[in-house]
Protein backbone atom coordinates (compact mmCIF):
# COMPACT_ATOMS: atom_id res chain seq x y z
CA ALA A 1 103.82 102.27 113.63
CA GLY A 2 104.74 99.28 116.24
CA TRP A 3 105.47 95.83 115.20
CA GLU A 4 103.02 93.79 115.33
CA THR A 5 102.28 89.34 115.90
CA GLY A 6 99.83 87.26 116.69
CA GLY A 7 102.25 85.72 119.36
CA GLY A 8 104.40 82.60 118.86
CA ALA A 9 101.58 79.74 119.04
CA GLU A 10 99.56 81.17 116.32
CA LEU A 11 102.12 80.22 114.52
CA ALA A 12 103.07 76.77 114.74
CA PRO A 13 100.27 74.48 113.24
CA GLN A 14 99.85 70.93 113.69
CA ILE A 15 101.43 68.53 111.31
CA GLU A 16 100.10 64.51 112.02
CA SER A 17 102.51 61.39 111.75
CA GLU A 18 101.77 59.16 108.40
CA SER A 19 102.95 56.06 110.80
CA ASP A 20 101.14 56.43 114.38
CA GLY A 21 98.74 58.86 114.10
CA LEU A 22 100.71 61.15 116.39
CA SER A 23 100.68 64.71 115.58
CA PHE A 24 103.35 67.26 116.52
CA PRO A 25 104.68 70.90 116.45
CA ASN A 26 105.53 71.86 112.72
CA PRO A 27 109.45 72.89 113.87
CA VAL A 28 110.12 75.88 110.74
CA ALA A 29 106.66 77.40 112.11
CA MET A 30 107.76 77.26 116.00
CA LEU A 31 110.65 78.71 114.69
CA VAL A 32 109.78 81.83 113.24
CA GLY A 33 106.73 82.02 115.49
CA SER A 34 109.65 82.86 118.27
CA VAL A 35 111.64 84.39 116.68
CA LEU A 36 108.29 86.66 115.26
CA SER A 37 107.84 86.68 119.14
CA GLY A 38 111.12 87.56 120.47
CA LEU A 39 111.64 90.94 117.57
CA ASP A 40 107.82 92.01 118.74
CA TRP A 41 109.40 91.50 122.16
CA PHE A 42 112.39 94.10 121.84
CA TYR A 43 110.22 96.32 120.09
CA ARG A 44 108.22 96.58 123.23
CA THR A 45 110.59 96.70 125.34
CA LYS A 46 113.36 98.56 124.51
CA VAL A 47 112.75 100.63 121.18
CA GLU A 48 108.69 101.25 121.73
CA TYR A 49 109.20 104.24 124.17
CA ALA A 50 112.98 104.64 123.83
CA PRO A 51 114.97 108.02 124.04
CA SER A 52 116.11 108.90 121.45
CA SER A 53 119.78 108.08 121.70
CA ALA A 54 119.92 104.35 122.85
CA ILE A 55 122.00 102.04 121.18
CA ALA A 56 118.94 99.66 121.02
CA LEU A 57 116.43 102.54 119.31
CA GLN A 58 119.45 102.71 116.86
CA LEU A 59 120.30 99.21 115.96
CA TRP A 60 115.97 98.73 115.01
CA THR A 61 116.02 101.86 112.94
CA ARG A 62 119.16 100.45 111.09
CA ALA A 63 117.64 97.40 111.21
CA THR A 64 114.56 98.45 109.48
CA GLN A 65 116.00 100.15 106.17
CA LEU A 66 117.93 96.30 105.62
CA PRO A 67 116.44 95.56 102.00
CA ALA A 68 115.28 92.06 103.19
CA ALA A 69 113.87 94.28 106.67
CA LYS A 70 111.35 96.54 104.28
CA VAL A 71 110.41 93.88 102.57
CA ALA A 72 109.38 92.22 105.36
CA LEU A 73 107.71 95.15 107.37
CA ARG A 74 105.94 96.55 104.56
CA ALA A 75 103.93 92.75 104.24
CA GLN A 76 103.34 92.50 108.20
CA LEU A 77 102.36 96.36 107.58
CA GLU A 78 99.42 94.99 105.15
CA ALA A 79 98.57 92.67 106.10
CA THR A 80 98.12 93.96 109.63
CA THR A 81 96.77 97.32 109.14
CA THR A 82 95.32 99.92 106.39
CA PHE A 83 98.42 102.39 106.68
CA THR A 84 100.07 100.79 103.22
CA ARG A 85 97.06 101.55 101.72
CA LYS A 86 96.03 104.20 98.11
CA LEU A 87 92.80 105.64 96.90
CA VAL A 88 91.56 104.00 94.18
CA ASP A 89 87.97 105.36 93.68
CA PRO A 90 86.27 108.67 95.95
CA ARG A 91 83.15 106.46 96.62
CA ALA A 92 82.50 104.34 99.82
CA ASN A 93 83.08 100.86 99.06
CA SER A 94 80.59 97.49 100.12
CA LYS A 95 80.53 98.55 103.65
CA PHE A 96 78.48 101.25 102.44
CA GLU A 97 77.13 100.84 99.41
CA THR A 98 75.65 98.01 98.17
CA ASP A 99 73.60 97.16 95.09
CA GLN A 100 70.97 94.53 94.45
CA LYS A 101 73.52 91.98 92.33
CA GLN A 102 75.69 92.19 95.28
CA GLY A 103 73.91 92.33 98.63
CA GLN A 104 72.18 89.15 96.59
CA GLU A 105 75.30 87.35 96.19
CA GLN A 106 76.75 88.05 100.05
CA GLY A 107 73.44 86.83 100.47
CA GLN A 108 72.39 89.64 102.27
CA GLY A 109 69.33 89.85 101.19
CA VAL A 110 69.01 93.58 100.22
CA ALA A 111 65.76 94.27 98.40
CA GLU A 112 67.98 97.62 96.80
CA ARG A 113 70.26 99.49 96.34
CA ARG A 114 71.89 100.56 99.46
CA THR A 115 73.99 103.65 99.22
CA LEU A 116 75.67 105.84 101.65
CA ALA A 117 73.51 108.73 101.14
CA ASP A 118 70.77 106.27 102.06
CA LEU A 119 73.07 106.18 105.54
CA VAL A 120 73.68 109.50 106.35
CA ARG A 121 70.21 109.95 105.71
CA THR A 122 68.71 106.85 108.46
CA LEU A 123 71.08 108.97 110.66
CA LYS A 124 69.43 112.24 110.79
CA VAL A 125 66.32 111.14 110.35
CA ASP A 126 65.94 108.32 112.44
CA TYR A 127 68.76 108.87 115.76
CA GLY A 128 68.49 112.77 115.06
CA VAL A 129 72.23 112.69 114.16
CA ARG A 130 72.75 116.46 113.06
CA ARG A 131 75.78 116.94 111.22
CA VAL A 132 77.58 113.91 109.48
CA TYR A 133 81.48 114.23 109.14
CA ALA A 134 83.81 112.37 107.04
CA TRP A 135 87.76 111.59 107.18
CA HIS A 136 90.68 111.62 104.54
CA ALA A 137 94.35 112.39 104.43
CA LEU A 138 95.05 114.86 102.80
CA ALA A 139 97.12 113.40 100.05
CA GLY A 140 93.14 110.99 99.32
CA TYR A 141 94.77 107.89 102.11
CA TRP A 142 96.67 106.77 104.57
CA ALA A 143 99.34 106.45 101.41
CA GLY A 144 97.78 108.17 99.30
CA ILE A 145 96.63 107.45 96.33
CA SER A 146 97.09 104.91 93.24
CA SER A 147 99.27 105.68 90.61
CA ASN A 148 97.60 102.05 88.87
CA GLN A 149 96.48 103.33 85.52
CA SER A 150 92.90 101.02 85.88
CA SER A 151 91.96 103.44 88.54
CA PRO A 152 89.74 106.29 88.20
CA LEU A 153 91.80 108.56 90.54
CA ALA A 154 94.30 108.03 88.12
CA MET A 155 92.99 108.49 85.81
CA LEU A 156 91.30 111.18 86.83
CA CYS A 157 94.36 113.46 87.69
CA ALA A 158 97.25 111.50 86.12
CA PRO A 159 100.28 111.10 86.38
CA VAL A 160 100.11 110.36 89.71
CA VAL A 161 103.59 109.39 91.34
CA GLN A 162 104.83 107.43 94.15
CA GLY A 163 106.82 109.78 96.62
CA MET A 164 109.24 108.36 99.48
CA PRO A 165 108.85 110.29 102.83
CA LYS A 166 112.67 111.95 103.81
CA PRO A 167 111.98 113.00 107.38
CA SER A 168 115.05 116.15 108.65
CA PRO A 169 117.13 114.51 111.28
CA ALA A 170 115.41 116.56 113.77
CA LEU A 171 111.84 114.58 112.77
CA ARG A 172 113.61 111.90 113.16
CA SER A 173 114.70 112.37 116.69
CA ILE A 174 111.11 113.11 117.54
CA GLU A 175 109.34 110.08 116.31
CA PRO A 176 111.80 107.08 115.49
CA ALA A 177 108.96 105.18 114.13
CA ILE A 178 108.84 107.96 111.03
CA GLN A 179 111.41 105.84 109.45
CA TRP A 180 109.47 102.21 109.50
CA ASP A 181 105.94 103.28 109.68
CA GLY A 182 104.01 102.13 106.48
CA LEU A 183 104.78 105.64 104.74
CA ALA A 184 108.22 104.10 104.75
CA ALA A 185 106.48 101.06 103.39
CA ALA A 186 104.45 102.35 100.61
CA GLY A 187 104.89 105.18 100.06
CA ILE A 188 103.20 108.13 99.39
CA GLY A 189 100.56 108.78 96.11
CA VAL A 190 100.56 112.04 95.30
CA VAL A 191 99.27 114.27 92.05
CA PRO A 192 102.98 116.53 91.19
CA PRO A 193 103.41 118.78 89.10
CA LEU A 194 105.03 119.85 86.17
CA ALA A 195 107.89 120.52 84.27
CA SER A 196 107.13 121.94 80.16
CA ALA A 197 109.34 121.98 77.81
CA SER A 198 109.72 125.98 78.03
CA SER A 199 109.97 125.61 81.89
CA PRO A 200 111.61 122.68 83.10
CA SER A 201 111.49 123.69 87.07
CA SER A 202 108.32 123.98 88.24
CA SER A 203 109.54 127.24 89.88
CA GLU A 204 109.91 128.90 87.12
CA GLY A 205 106.78 129.34 85.74
CA GLY A 206 104.69 127.04 87.35
CA ASP A 207 102.06 124.07 86.38
CA SER A 208 98.91 125.53 85.49
CA SER A 209 97.46 122.67 85.57
CA HIS A 210 99.02 120.70 88.28
CA ALA A 211 96.14 123.06 90.69
CA ALA A 212 93.35 122.29 87.80
CA ARG A 213 94.59 118.61 88.72
CA LEU A 214 94.14 119.12 92.35
CA LYS A 215 90.74 120.58 91.85
CA ALA A 216 89.50 117.57 89.58
CA LEU A 217 90.46 115.16 92.87
CA PHE A 218 89.35 116.69 95.54
CA GLY A 219 86.50 118.05 93.64
CA ALA A 220 85.29 113.88 93.30
CA LEU A 221 85.93 113.33 96.16
CA HIS A 222 84.50 116.23 98.18
CA GLY A 223 81.54 115.85 95.29
CA TYR A 224 80.57 112.70 96.14
CA LEU A 225 80.31 112.88 100.25
CA ALA A 226 78.67 116.26 99.54
CA ALA A 227 75.97 114.85 97.37
CA SER A 228 75.58 111.33 100.05
CA GLY A 229 74.74 114.44 102.98
CA ILE A 230 78.43 114.75 104.05
CA ASP A 231 78.43 117.92 106.04
CA GLY A 232 82.26 118.40 106.31
CA VAL A 233 85.45 115.84 106.17
CA LYS A 234 88.45 115.71 108.93
CA VAL A 235 91.67 115.82 107.06
CA ASP A 236 94.09 114.05 108.60
CA VAL A 237 98.36 113.43 107.45
CA GLN A 238 99.06 116.89 106.74
CA ALA A 239 102.40 117.44 107.87
CA ALA A 240 103.61 113.38 106.20
CA LEU A 241 103.42 115.82 102.60
CA GLY A 242 106.39 117.94 103.87
CA THR A 243 108.49 115.45 104.27
CA LEU A 244 108.80 114.58 100.16
CA GLN A 245 110.98 116.09 98.21
CA LEU A 246 109.36 115.65 94.57
CA GLN A 247 110.65 116.50 91.44
CA ALA A 248 108.53 118.28 88.86
CA GLN A 249 107.52 115.45 86.03
CA PRO A 250 107.73 115.34 82.91
CA ALA A 251 105.04 116.68 80.91
CA SER A 252 104.42 113.08 79.12
CA ALA A 253 104.39 111.34 81.83
CA ASP A 254 101.78 108.84 82.94
CA SER A 255 99.98 107.43 85.39
CA GLY A 256 102.24 104.41 86.58
CA GLY A 257 101.12 102.08 85.69
CA SER A 258 100.03 98.90 87.56
CA SER A 259 102.29 98.80 90.73
CA GLY A 260 101.50 95.93 92.87
CA GLU A 261 100.43 98.55 95.25
CA GLY A 262 97.60 97.61 98.53
CA GLU A 263 95.06 99.50 97.48
CA ALA A 264 91.60 100.84 99.21
CA ALA A 265 88.61 101.46 96.97
CA GLY A 266 86.50 104.84 98.94
CA GLY A 267 89.12 104.41 101.29
CA GLY A 268 88.35 108.19 101.92
CA VAL A 269 85.35 106.61 103.93
CA GLY A 270 85.05 103.07 103.75
CA GLU A 271 88.45 102.02 105.31
CA GLY A 272 88.73 105.73 107.02
CA VAL A 273 85.95 104.92 109.53
């Protein structure tokens, strides 16, 4: 949840003078690096462990809610963490699953397809591991699931909506960083209940398809893991869903289209380890 930078020195590339061949620091990059280093120092020394009543913390919180700050913060989080990524596919990514063509393109000389099941089998047979568990968030991945129409999960349990956390004052006082962390920047992709024409409110009659769509989501994720020999899961990021305030979606809503969001193909396994 912190504001992590690489320091000013790395952001000051050298430029060469055409006249004498001498090199000088890029002044723009030096300025940007200095600003980021200053923000990093301010956050770590004045904000990170400050009590909720601290003026520095209150100033930081207000600053992070500015539109320009939100854009910059999300870009920084996307570049340095996986907390803004959303799950697009329940299957493992190329860290764990590689077919022959992919292996040859990567210069690995893979003679045959490698699967997550192969890895699990190796762990159990060759190394004596009794049980293998996988991590995933309750909503799929850190920032939920993708609403991109090309996403296998979005097509499976459409519609998917991107909800923005709205933590209570009590929660904000206990964990101030929840106001500028990855979920605050990217939202959480979730499968909402649908409101029918005869029952516009999800609290009146409910949505019979909601359970089926959730079952499809977790069936795809857990079915794949079980077929690969995974013995169980550790479900994380449970409390985040309690901060969402979602309205029942129209029954005709689509999956939301491409939103430009960061995505984690096979993030339930490939990015969660």
